[in-house]
Every structure is written in structure tokens, then in C-alpha cells.
Amino acid sequence: MKKLFPIFLLFVISSTAESLPVDSLIEQTLNLFDLDMYNGRIETPKLRLGHYSNEIAIDSNSEIADNFKIKYAYRIWHIIPHTSADEAGLFIDDTLIYLEGKPIYDSSSRGDDFLEYYTLTKKEGDVINISVLRNNSAIEIPVKLIAIKTSPLPYTNPGIGEVIKDSWLQKQINDFKLNEWVDAIKKQMAEASISDYNKVPFSDNLNPWRLNAITYLHRYPTRIGAYSRFIVNDLWDAYNNSETNEGFPSVVSRIAKHLDVIVNPGLAEKKPSNINELNNYLAVVQADLDKAYNPIKGEIEQITNELLKLLQSDSNYETENENAKNEPDRKKNRNDYEQKLAGVFKKANQVDLKSMISGLIKLSALIDKSWLLELTENLPLKEYSKNYYVIPGVKGEILYFWVDGNKKYIIGGKGANIYTENFNLIIDAGGNDIYETEPVPHGSFRYIADMEGNDTYSSNTGQGSGIGCIDILFDVEGDDTYRCNYFSQGSGLLGAGILADFNGNDLYTSHWCSQGAACLGIGLLFDAFGNDNYIADVYSQGFGYIKGIGVIMEYNGNDSYKAGWKIPDSRDPKRAHLSMSQGFGFGMRPWSLGLGTDGGIGILTDYNGHDVYNSDFFSQGGSYWYALGILHDRKGCDRYTAGQYSQGSGIHLSFGALLDDEGNDMYDAYAGLEQGNAHDWSAGCLEDLEGDDTYRGFTSSQGSALTVAFAYLFDKQGNDMYIMNKNDTTFSQGGGRQQPTRKAGSLGILLDIGNGSDTYTDPRIIEGIPLLKGQKGIVFDDGKLK
């Protein structure tokens, strides 16, 4: 095989040495990393105790050691609601001392691992006896074993072709005799695809908000790079190939498709050319929204307010629950809130997303500079007269104002205007304007278009803020400043928002859930030209939460993205902060509540420019809990800095990808699990296709797969440098970790081709010789041409 391997690589290199069409890039990834799905029997149901504990070393002279004859005990620090441990009556801070009257350890394992091994020998409904110390007394608690619910979910191939049966990776697996090892990983990933960890149903169907992309990738996890590239290519293809080169209906339709909502972009009717036509056009938009929100008419505000609490970074439901005085009170508070939130989810699930997105497509067709010019030329605009129009909520030139039913529409002049009230349509002809508008009424719409000027947009929510509505902000030209607090700047919460800025050096600042963020809807921030700065604290810059797709599409410019440094992360609170931004998908893991649901898709795609990406924990093509995060940079010499769980990192049953197509790039991350990493039934990748690149990680980095996962780092061309902690070469630079209690391992991969001059921290990596690492990782560097 070693003789054949370089021949195969020479074919790959010679066929991809120049820039390739995007379909060829997908094909290239599949040729290298494709694996068929697991076709064997899937074992269900899975049992779990549902507790987490820390080991306590017992002093041999202590009273506990003397009374119970044990060396180790285990203090519970968390219990997942409604699991076996919780339903049996185990409490946080209980100290585990016995299993079936014997110590919870032996010569090969102890603590949670020991309990998990024992549970694997049982079946659903069996009872095991666990003894704990509580209030200085020993109590034996019978624990009835409860299984995770399962339900087969349908899924479809998104359109990236049939499986490549003889991929490079499959050949390595065959050569190293790893088929059984890899099948065990694929089997458990497939089992994850049908599992439902939610304990508080809110729908007749299990997993009602799980996306096709997530189910498909659990069946074909090594397609994470190909699928992610397919999605971003799909969006840019919709924009670049439209007749006007301003194809927002097509872009919205493609986004909706990946949200599993099929809406024809042709639903955008002929654009209006006069007042009557515009009134009728917008009435059709409102009719779509009336249909969408009719099942929860009169309750939209209440439902969106409850949904806001799920991510509210300053204070949320978890904080309130944790402040309960004692364990029984905490459980009661939890159970009460679970039922309340399940009711909210049930109602939110009744919203007709297809009708809502149909309205969005129609309104997005008006993101068109040519149409704006034609419309304003055809309207009977008044010469500006200071006293002709006096409209509350507007200061400055007003050229036209009219009312249609309960909708207010206004056209401002070329001077500097200030808008402070809510209008359903604002078209401003120019000037350095200030927008401090109110939120859009629930169930309604807003369209703002500013044709020129250096404008300032400032509000708590706004600027393409679709909270129970649809909201579009279109700024044609100018160096603009956007400031907001939450769910703004192209964001949707049970609705949809678009911010489109076509030209200028712009500043975007926000606190949380902004700059292309979505939950149960669509959020899109599109910026065409200019050197732009994006600043947010958390959950932003391409963030997808529950059945939501949040997207930043940046077409051209040297841009700066910064996210984090506001909310300390408990793993390292003196240094680390949560970001959950820059192409991050997030789900609601049943952790402090038994109620949970699957995540969305977060996408940041930058088409051209030398860019800087700066973030911290959970970011840059990352994900958590049945979600997908994508950071894609097509061209430019870029710098990426981040913390843990970043730069192509899929965490806890989810998927993450960082894709960089061209340029001399620098990747820098600290704290571990980064740069093509995956953990816990997940997959992650980092693909860099061209340039002299530097990768600096810490641990479990650079093609590192942990706890039943697939992960890879692929560098196609250039003279590259790979740096990481020299004490972690087993798990890094193409490393994997076996998880004995799960009866499966992982597979990490580092592949560098293109005949560059490369350097590695791991001294075992030798050019031209495939390397298999002990806990299962594969490394290959083709080396310099002789």
C-alpha cells in the first residue's frame, strides 16, 4: 500500500493544483475523506444513570474509611433531570459510597466509569442499589434504569453525490486494518441520529426541530467538510447568479431549504412601480404573516418573551433555578418551569414557517437599488417644505407620507433626518441620518431603505430585527454605524430579519444574538463592500439556535470580527469567556432542565479580503448539541485567534467546520480542542486549501477526535508549521482517544499534501510515510518533491 499511496496523491495534487470550481472542491474533499454509512444493526435503547461526580480520596484514618471500609467516594455535582438517578431520588452533593453493597471501584475502573460498566450489563427496567451519604447518614437507594428514547428520523442526501467507496481515508482504514474500529464509531454515531434526550414532550413527534443536515451528518460524519462547503456554495451561487446580482429572494429560499422549509423564490411578485401597487404588494406580505402567526394570534409577544429568556446572557432560567434553597425546592421549581416552557415550545411549533418565509421572500425582493431609484422617480414627491409634512417621530425633510389601513409609510429627503417611531416602510433619499426606531409590532413587517449617507442606527432591538415579525434594513451606501443590544442586525426569533449594507466602511456592535443570528427563523447580515468591523459579546456573527439559521455573508473588504470577553467561562473564569459566535450552531441540551431540543446552523462566510477573526471559547466553525457551525473564508491572508472548542470543532453530538480556500493564514488557539476537533459523537474539520500557514494549538488539537468522534485537519498546499503542546502528541496532530466505557474509540486525521516543506511538534511524523497513532489517529505528509 505504501507504494501505491504516493501515486494516488500525485493524481490528487496534479488535478487540484490550480483554483478549482466549487463543485470540484467538494469532490476533492469526498475523494479524500468519504466513508460509507454504517449498514449494520443499530442497538437501542441505551441506558444511563444520568449523574456526574467527582472523586474524593478518603483518609485511611477518617471516620468514613473506618465505617465503610472504602478508599474512594464520589460526590455528585450534577444530575440530569428525569434520568434514572434523578427519578430514583439521588441529590446533588450526595456522596456515592456503595454499589450493591460494595465499593464503587476495582483494579481497572472506579467512580462513574465503574457505574457505567455495571449499567451496560443491565437492561431497561432493572433495579440497581446505590448507597449514598446524605446529612452524615448512609442511605441505600434503589435505582430503576431508564432508557433514552429513540425514533428513526428520515433524512435526504442534500445533493453532494454518491459515496466515494475508494476514498483516501477508506484506503488507509483498509491498510491499517481499522474497519472494525471505524464501524464501531459509525454505529454509535448512527445511534445518536435516532436518539431523543428530551424528557418533556411538546410535540407528537420526537425531535420536531432536528434539521436534516444533522441527521444526515450523523450517518455520514466524514462528509462534514463537503456538506458545509455545499451550504456556503449554495448561498453564494444564489446571490452571484441572479439576473440583477441582488438576488435576495433566491438567497432566502436557499437558506430556508437548509432549514428544511421549501419555498420557491419565484413567490416574489412583480415589483411595484407606484403607490397603489406598493400598497397591494405589502398587503400580500402581511397576508403571508397573518397566515403564519394565526395559530398563536394574540400570544406572539408572550411566546417571544419566554424564548428570549433561554439565551439572555445577563440572567436566565438556569440562574433562577440554581438559587433554590434546597434540593426538593430546586426540583419543584425545575418541574414547574419545564411544563411552562413545554407549553411555549408547543405553541411556537404551530407557527407556519413556510408562510412567514414566503412573506420574507417578497419583502426581500425590494433589496434592490435600481428598484428604489425607479420607484422614487415615479412617485409624486413634494418639494421639501418645512411645514408641509409634520409627522410625529420624524425630524427633517419629508417628501411623502401616507397611510394604508394601520400601516404607516414615509419617504425622507436628502437632508439629515432623525427617525424615532415605528413605520412599516421608510425610504430615505440621502443625508447623514439617525435611526432610533421602535421594535416592529408582532406579526407585522418593516422595510427600511437608506439610499446614501453616513448613517447611525441605534436601538435596543432593530436593524433587521425579526422578533415575531419580519424586518428588513437596506443601506445602499455610506460609512455607517450600527449599535444595538440583542436580536438585531439581521436576526430572527420566531421570525426573520435581514440587514443588507451594499457599500461603505461600517461598524457593527451588539451585546447578544445579533449580526446574523436566529432561533426558530432566519437571520441574515449581508455586507457587499468596505472594510468592516463586527463586535459582539456572545451568540452572534453567524449563530444558529433552535431550528434557526443565522448567517453573515461578507462579499469584499478587509474585515475584523470580534466576539467574546464579556461572559466568563467557568472552565477558566479568570481568563476565558464564552463567544459562541463566528459560525456557531447551538442546541438546548437537557442539562438543568429535562426539556431540551436540537440546535440550528450558524454560518459566517467571507468571500474576499484579508480578515481577522478574534474570539474565545466555542467559536469559529464550532457547534454544541445537534447543531452545525460553519466559518468559511474564500480568499485572503487571514488571522484566526480563539479559545477552547473552536476552529472547526464539533462538540456533543454536533458538527463544526472551518474552511479557508486561499491565502497565507495563521490559526492560533489556546486551552485545547481546536483546529479540526470533535468530541462526543460528533465530527469537526479544518480545511485550508492554499497558502503557507501556521497552526498553533494547545492540546487535543489539529485533527483530534475524542470520545467516539471523527475529526480531521486537511492542508492542501504550502509550507506549513504545526505547533502544539509537545506532551500531547497522542491526542493531537492526527490523534484519537479511546473511550472504554462506550466500547468504541475515535479517529483523528491530519493530512498535508502539496509537497510543501512542513514542520510538526510530533517527531514521529515523517514525510512520505503514513503514521498510525496508538489511540487511533492517521497522519500523512507527502513531503517535498525530490
Coordinates of C-alpha atoms in Angstrom, one line a residue, residues 49 51 59 71 84 101 138 167 236 251 321 363 369 373 378 405 415 439 441 558 613 659 685 758 762 776:
L49 CA -27.8 6.8 35.2
H51 CA -25.3 11.7 37.2
D59 CA -8.1 9.5 54.6
K71 CA -10.6 4.2 49.8
S84 CA -32.5 7.1 36.3
G101 CA -23.2 -3.1 49.0
A138 CA -25.9 6.3 54.9
S167 CA -11.5 7.4 -0.9
W236 CA -23.2 32.4 -2.9
V251 CA -30.7 33.6 -1.1
N321 CA -33.3 27.6 39.3
L363 CA -40.1 41.8 1.0
K369 CA -31.1 49.8 -5.6
L373 CA -34.5 54.7 -7.9
N378 CA -42.4 57.6 -10.4
G405 CA -55.1 50.8 7.0
G415 CA -31.1 66.1 4.3
P439 CA -39.5 47.5 17.5
P441 CA -45.2 45.2 16.1
N558 CA -10.6 43.6 4.8
Y613 CA -11.3 36.7 13.4
L659 CA -13.0 26.2 5.6
C685 CA -12.8 19.6 10.4
D758 CA 6.3 21.4 6.7
D762 CA 5.3 15.4 16.9
K776 CA -6.2 5.8 16.6

